[in-house]
CSV table of C-alpha atoms and ligand atoms in Angstrom, one decimal:
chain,number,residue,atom,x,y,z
A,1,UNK,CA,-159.7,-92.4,-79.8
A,2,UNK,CA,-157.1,-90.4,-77.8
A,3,UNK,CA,-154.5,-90.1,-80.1
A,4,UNK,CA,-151.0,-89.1,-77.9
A,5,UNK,CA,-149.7,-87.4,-80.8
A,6,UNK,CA,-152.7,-84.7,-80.8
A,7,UNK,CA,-151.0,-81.4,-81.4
A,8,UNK,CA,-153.0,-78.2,-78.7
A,9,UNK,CA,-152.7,-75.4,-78.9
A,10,UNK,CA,-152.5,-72.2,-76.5
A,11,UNK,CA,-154.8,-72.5,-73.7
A,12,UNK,CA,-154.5,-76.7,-74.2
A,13,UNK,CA,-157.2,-76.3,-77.0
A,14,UNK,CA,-156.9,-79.4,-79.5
A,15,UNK,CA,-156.2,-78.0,-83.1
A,16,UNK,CA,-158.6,-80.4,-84.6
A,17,UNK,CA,-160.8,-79.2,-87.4
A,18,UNK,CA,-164.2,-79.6,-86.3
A,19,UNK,CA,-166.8,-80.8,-88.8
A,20,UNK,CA,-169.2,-78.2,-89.0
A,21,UNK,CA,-172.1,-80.0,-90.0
A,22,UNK,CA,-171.6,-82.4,-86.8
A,23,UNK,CA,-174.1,-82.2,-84.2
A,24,UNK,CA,-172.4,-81.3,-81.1
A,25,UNK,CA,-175.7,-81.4,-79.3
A,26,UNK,CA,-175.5,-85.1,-79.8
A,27,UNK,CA,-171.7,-85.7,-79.8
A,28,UNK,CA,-171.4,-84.3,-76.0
A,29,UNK,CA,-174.4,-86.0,-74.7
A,30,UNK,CA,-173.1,-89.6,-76.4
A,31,UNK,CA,-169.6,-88.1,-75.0
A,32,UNK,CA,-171.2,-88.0,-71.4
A,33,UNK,CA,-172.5,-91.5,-71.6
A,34,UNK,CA,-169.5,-92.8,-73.4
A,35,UNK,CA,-166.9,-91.2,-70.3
A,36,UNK,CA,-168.9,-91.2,-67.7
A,37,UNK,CA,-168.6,-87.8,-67.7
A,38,UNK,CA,-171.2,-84.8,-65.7
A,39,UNK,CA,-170.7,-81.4,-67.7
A,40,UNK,CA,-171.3,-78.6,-64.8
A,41,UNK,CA,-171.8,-75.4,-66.2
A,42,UNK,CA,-171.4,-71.6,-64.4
A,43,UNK,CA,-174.2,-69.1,-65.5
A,44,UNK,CA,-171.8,-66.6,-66.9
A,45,UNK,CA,-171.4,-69.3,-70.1
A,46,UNK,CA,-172.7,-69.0,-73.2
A,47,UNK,CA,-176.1,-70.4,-73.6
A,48,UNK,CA,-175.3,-73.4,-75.9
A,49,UNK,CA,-173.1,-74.7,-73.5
A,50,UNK,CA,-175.9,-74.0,-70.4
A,51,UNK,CA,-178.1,-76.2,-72.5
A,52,UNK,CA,-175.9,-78.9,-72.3
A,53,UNK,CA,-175.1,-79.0,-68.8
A,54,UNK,CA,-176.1,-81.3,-66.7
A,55,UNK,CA,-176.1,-79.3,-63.7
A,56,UNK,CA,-176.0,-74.9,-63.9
A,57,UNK,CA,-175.4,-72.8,-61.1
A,58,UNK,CA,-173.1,-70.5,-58.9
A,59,UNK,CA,-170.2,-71.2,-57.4
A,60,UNK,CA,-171.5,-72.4,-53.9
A,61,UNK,CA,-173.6,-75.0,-55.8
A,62,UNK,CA,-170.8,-76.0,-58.5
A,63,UNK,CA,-168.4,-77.1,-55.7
A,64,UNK,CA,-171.4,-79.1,-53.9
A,65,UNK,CA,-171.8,-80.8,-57.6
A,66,UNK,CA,-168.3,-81.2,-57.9
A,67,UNK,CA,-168.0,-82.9,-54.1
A,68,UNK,CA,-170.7,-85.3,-54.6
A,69,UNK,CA,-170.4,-86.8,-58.2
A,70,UNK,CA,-169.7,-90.1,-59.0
A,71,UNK,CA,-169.0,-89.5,-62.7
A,72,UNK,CA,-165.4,-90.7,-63.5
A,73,UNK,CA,-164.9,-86.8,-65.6
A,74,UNK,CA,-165.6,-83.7,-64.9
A,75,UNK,CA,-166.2,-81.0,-67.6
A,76,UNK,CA,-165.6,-77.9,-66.1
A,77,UNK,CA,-167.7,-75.2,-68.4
A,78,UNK,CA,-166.4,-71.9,-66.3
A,79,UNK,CA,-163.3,-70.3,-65.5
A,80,UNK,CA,-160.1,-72.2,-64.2
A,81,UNK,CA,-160.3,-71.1,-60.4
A,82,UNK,CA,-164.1,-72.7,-60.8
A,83,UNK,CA,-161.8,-76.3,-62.3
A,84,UNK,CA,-159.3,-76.3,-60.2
A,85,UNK,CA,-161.7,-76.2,-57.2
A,86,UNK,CA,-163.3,-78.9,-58.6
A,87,UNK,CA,-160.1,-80.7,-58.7
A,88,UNK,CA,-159.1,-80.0,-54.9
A,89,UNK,CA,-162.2,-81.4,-54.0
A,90,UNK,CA,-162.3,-84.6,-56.4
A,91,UNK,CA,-158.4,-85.4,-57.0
A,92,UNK,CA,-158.8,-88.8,-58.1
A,93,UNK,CA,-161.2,-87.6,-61.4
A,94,UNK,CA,-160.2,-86.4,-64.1
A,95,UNK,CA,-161.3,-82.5,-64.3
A,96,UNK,CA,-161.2,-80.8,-67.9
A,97,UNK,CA,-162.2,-77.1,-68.6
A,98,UNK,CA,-162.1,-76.2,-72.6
A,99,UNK,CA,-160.0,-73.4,-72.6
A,100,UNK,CA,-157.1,-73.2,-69.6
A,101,UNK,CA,-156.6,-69.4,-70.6
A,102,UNK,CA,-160.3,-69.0,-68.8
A,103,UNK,CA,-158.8,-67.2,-66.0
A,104,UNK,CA,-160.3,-64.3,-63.6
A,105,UNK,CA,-159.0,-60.5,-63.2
A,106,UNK,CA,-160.2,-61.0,-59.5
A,107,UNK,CA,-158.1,-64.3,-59.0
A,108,UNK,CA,-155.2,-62.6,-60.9
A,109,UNK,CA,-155.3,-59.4,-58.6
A,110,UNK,CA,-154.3,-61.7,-55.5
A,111,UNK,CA,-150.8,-63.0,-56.3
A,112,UNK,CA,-149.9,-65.7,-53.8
A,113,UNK,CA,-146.6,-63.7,-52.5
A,114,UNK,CA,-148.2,-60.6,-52.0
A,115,UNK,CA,-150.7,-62.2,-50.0
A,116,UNK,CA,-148.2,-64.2,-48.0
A,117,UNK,CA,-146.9,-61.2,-46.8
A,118,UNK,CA,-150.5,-59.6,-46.1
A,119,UNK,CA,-151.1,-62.3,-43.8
A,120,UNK,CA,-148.0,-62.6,-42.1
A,121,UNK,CA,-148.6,-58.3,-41.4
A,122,UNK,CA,-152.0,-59.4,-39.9
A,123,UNK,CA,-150.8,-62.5,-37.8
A,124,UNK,CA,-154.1,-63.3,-35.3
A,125,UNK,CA,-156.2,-62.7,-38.1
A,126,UNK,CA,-158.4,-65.7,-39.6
A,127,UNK,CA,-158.9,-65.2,-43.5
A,128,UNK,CA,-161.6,-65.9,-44.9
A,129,UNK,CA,-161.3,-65.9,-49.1
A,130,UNK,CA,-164.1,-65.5,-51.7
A,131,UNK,CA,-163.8,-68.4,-54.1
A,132,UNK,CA,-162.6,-66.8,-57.0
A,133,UNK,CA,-159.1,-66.9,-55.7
A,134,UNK,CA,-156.3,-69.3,-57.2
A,135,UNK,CA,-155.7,-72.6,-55.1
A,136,UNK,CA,-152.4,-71.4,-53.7
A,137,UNK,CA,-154.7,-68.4,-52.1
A,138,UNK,CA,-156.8,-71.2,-50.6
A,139,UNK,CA,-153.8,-73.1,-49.5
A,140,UNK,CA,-153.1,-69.6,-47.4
A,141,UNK,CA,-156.6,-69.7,-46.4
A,142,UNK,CA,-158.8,-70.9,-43.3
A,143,UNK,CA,-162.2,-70.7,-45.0
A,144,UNK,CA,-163.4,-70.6,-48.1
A,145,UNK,CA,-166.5,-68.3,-49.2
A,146,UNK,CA,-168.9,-67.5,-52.0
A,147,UNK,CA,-171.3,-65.0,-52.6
A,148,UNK,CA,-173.8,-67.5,-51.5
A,149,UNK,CA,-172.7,-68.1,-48.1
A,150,UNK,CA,-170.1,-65.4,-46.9
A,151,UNK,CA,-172.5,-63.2,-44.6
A,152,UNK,CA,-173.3,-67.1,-42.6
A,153,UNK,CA,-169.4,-68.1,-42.9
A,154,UNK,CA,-168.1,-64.5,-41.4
A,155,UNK,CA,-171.4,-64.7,-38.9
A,156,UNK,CA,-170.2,-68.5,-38.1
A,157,UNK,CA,-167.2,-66.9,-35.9
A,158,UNK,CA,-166.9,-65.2,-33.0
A,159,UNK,CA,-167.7,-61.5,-32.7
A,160,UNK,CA,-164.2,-60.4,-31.6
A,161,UNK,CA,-162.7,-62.6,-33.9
A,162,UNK,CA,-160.6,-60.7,-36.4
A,163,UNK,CA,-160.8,-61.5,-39.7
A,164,UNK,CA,-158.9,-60.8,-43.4
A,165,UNK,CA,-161.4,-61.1,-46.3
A,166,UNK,CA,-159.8,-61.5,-49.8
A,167,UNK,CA,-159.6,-60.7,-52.2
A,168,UNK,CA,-162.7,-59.3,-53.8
A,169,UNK,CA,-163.4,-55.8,-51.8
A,170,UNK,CA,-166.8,-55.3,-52.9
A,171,UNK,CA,-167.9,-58.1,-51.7
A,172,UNK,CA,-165.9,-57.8,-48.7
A,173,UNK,CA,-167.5,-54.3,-47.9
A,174,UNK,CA,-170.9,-55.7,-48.5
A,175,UNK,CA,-170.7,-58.7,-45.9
A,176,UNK,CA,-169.1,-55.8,-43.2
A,177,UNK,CA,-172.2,-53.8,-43.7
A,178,UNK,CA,-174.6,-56.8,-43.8
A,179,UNK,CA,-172.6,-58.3,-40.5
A,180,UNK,CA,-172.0,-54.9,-39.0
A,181,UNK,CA,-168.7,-57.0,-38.6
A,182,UNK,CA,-165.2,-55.0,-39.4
A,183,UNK,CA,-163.0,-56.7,-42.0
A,184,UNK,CA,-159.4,-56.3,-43.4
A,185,UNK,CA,-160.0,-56.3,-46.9
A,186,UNK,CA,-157.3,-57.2,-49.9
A,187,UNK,CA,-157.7,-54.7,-52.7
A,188,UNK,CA,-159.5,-56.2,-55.5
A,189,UNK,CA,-162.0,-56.5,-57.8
A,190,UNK,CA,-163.9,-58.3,-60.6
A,191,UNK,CA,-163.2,-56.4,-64.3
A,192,UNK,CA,-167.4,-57.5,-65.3
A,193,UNK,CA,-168.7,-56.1,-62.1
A,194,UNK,CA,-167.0,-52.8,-61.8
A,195,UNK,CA,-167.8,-51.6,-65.2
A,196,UNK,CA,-171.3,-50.6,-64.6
A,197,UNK,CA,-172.6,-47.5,-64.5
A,198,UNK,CA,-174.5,-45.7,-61.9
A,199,UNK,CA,-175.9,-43.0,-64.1
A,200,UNK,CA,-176.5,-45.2,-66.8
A,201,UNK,CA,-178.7,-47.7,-64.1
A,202,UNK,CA,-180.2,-44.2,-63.3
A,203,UNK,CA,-181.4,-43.2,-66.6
A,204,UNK,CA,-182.8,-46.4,-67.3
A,205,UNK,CA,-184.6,-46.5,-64.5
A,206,UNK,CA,-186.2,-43.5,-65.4
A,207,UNK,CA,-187.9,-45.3,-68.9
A,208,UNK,CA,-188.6,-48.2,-66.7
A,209,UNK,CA,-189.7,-46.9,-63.8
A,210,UNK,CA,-191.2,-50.3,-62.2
A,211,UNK,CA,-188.2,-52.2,-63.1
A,212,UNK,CA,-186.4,-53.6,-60.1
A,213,UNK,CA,-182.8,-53.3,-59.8
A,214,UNK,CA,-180.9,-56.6,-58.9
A,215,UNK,CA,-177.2,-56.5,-58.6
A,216,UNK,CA,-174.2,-59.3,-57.5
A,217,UNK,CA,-172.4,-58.2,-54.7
A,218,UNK,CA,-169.3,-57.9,-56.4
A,219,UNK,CA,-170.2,-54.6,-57.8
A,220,UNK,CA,-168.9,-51.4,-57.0
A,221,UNK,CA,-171.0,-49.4,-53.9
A,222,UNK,CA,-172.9,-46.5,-55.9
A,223,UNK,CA,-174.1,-49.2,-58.0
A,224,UNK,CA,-175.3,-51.7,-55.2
A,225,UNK,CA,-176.9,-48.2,-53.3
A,226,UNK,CA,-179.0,-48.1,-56.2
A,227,UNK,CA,-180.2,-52.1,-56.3
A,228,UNK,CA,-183.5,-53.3,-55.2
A,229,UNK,CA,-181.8,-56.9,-54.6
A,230,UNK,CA,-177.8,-57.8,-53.7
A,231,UNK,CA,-177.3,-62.0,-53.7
A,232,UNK,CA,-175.4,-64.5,-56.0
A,233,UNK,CA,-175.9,-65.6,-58.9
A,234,UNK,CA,-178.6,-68.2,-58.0
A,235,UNK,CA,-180.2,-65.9,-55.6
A,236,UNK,CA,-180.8,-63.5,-58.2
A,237,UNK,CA,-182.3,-65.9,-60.4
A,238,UNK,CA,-184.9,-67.1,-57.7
A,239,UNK,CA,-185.7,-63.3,-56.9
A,240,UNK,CA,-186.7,-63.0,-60.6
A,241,UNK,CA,-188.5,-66.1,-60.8
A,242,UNK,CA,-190.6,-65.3,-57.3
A,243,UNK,CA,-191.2,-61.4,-57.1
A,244,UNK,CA,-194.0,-60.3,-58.8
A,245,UNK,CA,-192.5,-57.4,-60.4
A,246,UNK,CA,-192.5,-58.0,-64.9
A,247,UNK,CA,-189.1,-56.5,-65.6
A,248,UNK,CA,-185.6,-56.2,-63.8
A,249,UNK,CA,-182.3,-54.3,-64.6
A,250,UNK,CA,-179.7,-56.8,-64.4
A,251,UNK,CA,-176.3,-55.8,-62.4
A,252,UNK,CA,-173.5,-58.7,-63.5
A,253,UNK,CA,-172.2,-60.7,-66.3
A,254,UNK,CA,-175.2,-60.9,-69.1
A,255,UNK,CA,-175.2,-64.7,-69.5
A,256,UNK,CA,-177.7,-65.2,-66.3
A,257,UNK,CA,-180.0,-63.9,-68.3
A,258,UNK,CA,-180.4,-67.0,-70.5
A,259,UNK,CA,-182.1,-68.7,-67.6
A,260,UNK,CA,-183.9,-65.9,-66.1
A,261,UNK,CA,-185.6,-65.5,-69.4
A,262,UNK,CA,-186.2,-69.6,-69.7
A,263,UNK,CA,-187.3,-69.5,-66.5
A,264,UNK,CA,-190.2,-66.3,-66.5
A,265,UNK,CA,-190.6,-66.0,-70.2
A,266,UNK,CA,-193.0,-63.3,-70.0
A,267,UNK,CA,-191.0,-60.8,-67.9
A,268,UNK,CA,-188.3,-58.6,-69.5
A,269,UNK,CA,-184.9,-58.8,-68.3
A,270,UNK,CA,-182.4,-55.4,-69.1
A,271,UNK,CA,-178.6,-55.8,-69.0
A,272,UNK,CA,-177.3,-53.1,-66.8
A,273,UNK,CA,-175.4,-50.7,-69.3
A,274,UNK,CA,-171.8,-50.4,-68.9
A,275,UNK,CA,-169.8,-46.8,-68.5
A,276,UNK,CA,-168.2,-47.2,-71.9
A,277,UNK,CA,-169.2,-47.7,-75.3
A,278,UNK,CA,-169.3,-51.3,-75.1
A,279,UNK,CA,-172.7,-53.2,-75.7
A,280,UNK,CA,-172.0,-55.7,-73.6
A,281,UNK,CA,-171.1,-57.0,-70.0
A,282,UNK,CA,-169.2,-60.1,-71.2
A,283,UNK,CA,-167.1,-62.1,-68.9
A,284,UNK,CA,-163.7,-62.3,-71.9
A,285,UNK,CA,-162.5,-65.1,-69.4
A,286,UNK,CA,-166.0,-67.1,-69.5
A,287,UNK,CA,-167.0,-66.1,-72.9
A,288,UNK,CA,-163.5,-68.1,-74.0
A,289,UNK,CA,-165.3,-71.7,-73.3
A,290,UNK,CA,-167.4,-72.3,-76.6
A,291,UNK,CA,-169.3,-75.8,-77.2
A,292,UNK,CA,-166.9,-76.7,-79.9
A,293,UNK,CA,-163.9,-76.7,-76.8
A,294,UNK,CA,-166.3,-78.3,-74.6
A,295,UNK,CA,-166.6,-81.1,-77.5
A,296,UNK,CA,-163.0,-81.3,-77.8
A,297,UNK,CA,-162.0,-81.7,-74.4
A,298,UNK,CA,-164.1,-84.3,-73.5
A,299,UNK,CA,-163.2,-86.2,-76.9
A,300,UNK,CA,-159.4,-85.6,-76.1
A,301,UNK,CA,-159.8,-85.5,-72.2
A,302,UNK,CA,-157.2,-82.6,-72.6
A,303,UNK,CA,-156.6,-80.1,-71.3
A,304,UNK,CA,-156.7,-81.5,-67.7
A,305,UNK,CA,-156.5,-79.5,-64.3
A,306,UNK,CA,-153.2,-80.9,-62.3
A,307,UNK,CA,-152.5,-80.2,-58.9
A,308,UNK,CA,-149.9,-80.9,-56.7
A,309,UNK,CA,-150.5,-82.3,-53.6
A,310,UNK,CA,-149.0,-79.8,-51.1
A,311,UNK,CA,-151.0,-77.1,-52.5
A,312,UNK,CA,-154.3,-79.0,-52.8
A,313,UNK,CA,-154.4,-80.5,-49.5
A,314,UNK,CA,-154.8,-77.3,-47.5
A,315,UNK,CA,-156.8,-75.8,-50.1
A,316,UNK,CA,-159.2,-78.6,-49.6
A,317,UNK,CA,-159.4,-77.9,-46.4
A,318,UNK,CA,-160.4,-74.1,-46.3
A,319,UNK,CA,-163.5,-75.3,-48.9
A,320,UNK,CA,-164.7,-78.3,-46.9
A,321,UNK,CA,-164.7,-75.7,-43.8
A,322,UNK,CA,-167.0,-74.0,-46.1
A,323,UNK,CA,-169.5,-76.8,-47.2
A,324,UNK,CA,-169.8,-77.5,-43.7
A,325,UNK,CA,-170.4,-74.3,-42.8
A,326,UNK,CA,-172.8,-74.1,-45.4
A,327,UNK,CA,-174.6,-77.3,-44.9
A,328,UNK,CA,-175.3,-76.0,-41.1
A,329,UNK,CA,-176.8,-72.9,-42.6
A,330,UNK,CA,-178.9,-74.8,-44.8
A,331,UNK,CA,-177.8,-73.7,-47.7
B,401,LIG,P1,-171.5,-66.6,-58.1
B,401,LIG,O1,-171.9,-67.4,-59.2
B,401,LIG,O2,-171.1,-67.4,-56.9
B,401,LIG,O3,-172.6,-65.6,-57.8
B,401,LIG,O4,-170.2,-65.7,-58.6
B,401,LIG,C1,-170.2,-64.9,-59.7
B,401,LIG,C2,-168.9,-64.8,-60.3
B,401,LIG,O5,-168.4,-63.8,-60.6
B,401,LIG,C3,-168.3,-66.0,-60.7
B,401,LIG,O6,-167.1,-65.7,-61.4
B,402,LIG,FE1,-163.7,-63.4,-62.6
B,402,LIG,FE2,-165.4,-61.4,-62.8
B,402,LIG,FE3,-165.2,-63.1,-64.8
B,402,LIG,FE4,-166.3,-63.9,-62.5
B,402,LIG,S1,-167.1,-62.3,-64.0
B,402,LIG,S2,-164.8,-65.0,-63.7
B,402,LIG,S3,-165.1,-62.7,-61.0
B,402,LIG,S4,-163.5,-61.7,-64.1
């Protein structure tokens, strides 16, 4: 039972003990039936958490979860820009994500003002924006794009049409050369995705010489030079799961590799090595959802993403631009 007195902590996390011997396994899955609630879950999460999703995937087929469920909650298991979309596009549901610190250095190097002004300097510019943006970016937005779909939504307009693409520039620079289309491009970047290391891909390649290379378009050029395959995180998932090739160098966040493994068992899948001492390539924004928070925001339905409605309206309207766009393309 909701109890109004529950005491959260930062990030809305309840600061109820959690029994460690219950099953959570069991306690989110009677939670779904109990709330009519559909847990969607981003690849980048840990894999406890993937294994009790209902529905896994990138952002492109997150939002099309998010705009055609009929469950009365949404769990959001991902980062906040990932909820709050969910949110624009469903505002009569209750969305929850487990931790509302789960932000996004690539959201957070787009600041709403700054961008204003970016515009207002480009003024018969359309602007596209990558979905990892906040939803007052998509309220200054005319469509909305993922890694999935930007080279279609960018190939969707006319040639001479001039465009602003923010506010990842890696991606940015990787639909212009795919498009052979010129861009105005904001200046940032995802923390995960430029940390890799070219030399280090290099040398690895080296002791695995028929490993292919597959990288996410957010990563940095001399990196993406070197990859065999560039595509979301779904796309890079089917590669592995259809080419032929036994083993693959992985180029973005390490927790895709929970279903690339489940998915081709017998091939090996190496995290792309990062160009400091760390071991890993850890989102610290996903990797702050754990199934414990995903059992206590569904219990306590807190905390919840709210929205006001002068923002959300014309930040629904830059995604739906981009389902449509996408459901033209067939994807
Ligand atoms: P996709 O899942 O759309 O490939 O995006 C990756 C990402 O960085 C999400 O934060
Ligand atoms: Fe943001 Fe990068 Fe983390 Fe994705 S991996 S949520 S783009 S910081």
């Amino acid at each position: 039972m909701y109890n109004a007195r529950q005491d959260f902590s930062a990030g809305g996390v309840s600061t109820e003990i959690v029994d460690p011997s219950l099953d959570l396994f069991a306690e989110i899955n009677r939670l779904k039936k109990e709330k009519n609630a559909i847990v969607l879950a981003h690849y980048y999460q840990d894999s406890d958490i993937q294994d009790v999703a209902d529905y896994i995937g990138d952002s492109l087929g997150l939002s099309q979860q998010a705009a055609a469920t009929d469950a009365s909650m949404i769990v959001f298991c991902g980062v906040h820009f990932m909820a709050e979309t969910a949110k624009i596009l469903c505002p009569d549901k209750k969305v929850v994500l487990p931790d509302l610190r789960a932000g996004c250095s690539l959201a957070d190097s787009c600041p709403p003002d700054r961008f204003a002004a970016f515009k207002a300097a480009h003024p018969d510019h359309i602007v596209i924006s990558y979905i990892n943006c906040t939803a007052e970016i998509k309220a200054l937005t005319d469509i909305v794009c993922t890694s999935s779909n930007a080279v279609q939504i960018v190939e969707s307009l006319p040639k001479d049409q001039k465009i602003i693409f923010a506010p990842d520039k890696n991606l940015g620079r990787w639909v212009m050369q795919k498009t052979g289309r010129d861009m105005v491009l904001w200046d940032g970047a995802c923390m995960v995705h430029e940390i890799f290391s070219r030399e280090k891909i290099i040398r690895l390649k080296q002791r695995y010489p028929d490993a292919l290379v597959i990288a996410h378009p957010e990563c940095e050029q001399p990196v993406l030079e070197l990859a065999d395959f560039i595509g979301s995180t779904t796309a890079m998932l089917k590669f592995s799961q259809q080419n032929p090739a036994q083993s693959f160098i992985v180029a973005t966040e390490s927790g895709i590799l929970h279903q690339m493994a489940k998915s081709s068992p017998q091939k090996i899948f190496i995290p792309a090595p990062p160009n400091n001492q760390c071991a890993c390539n850890d989102c610290p924004h996903m990797k702050l959802n754990t199934l414990e928070k995903v059992y206590l925001c569904m219990k306590h339905e807190h905390p919840e993403i709210q929205l006001e409605e002068h923002i959300r309206i014309p930040a629904e309207r830059s995604i739906r631009r981009m389902l449509e766009i996408s459901a033209q393309s067939g994807l």
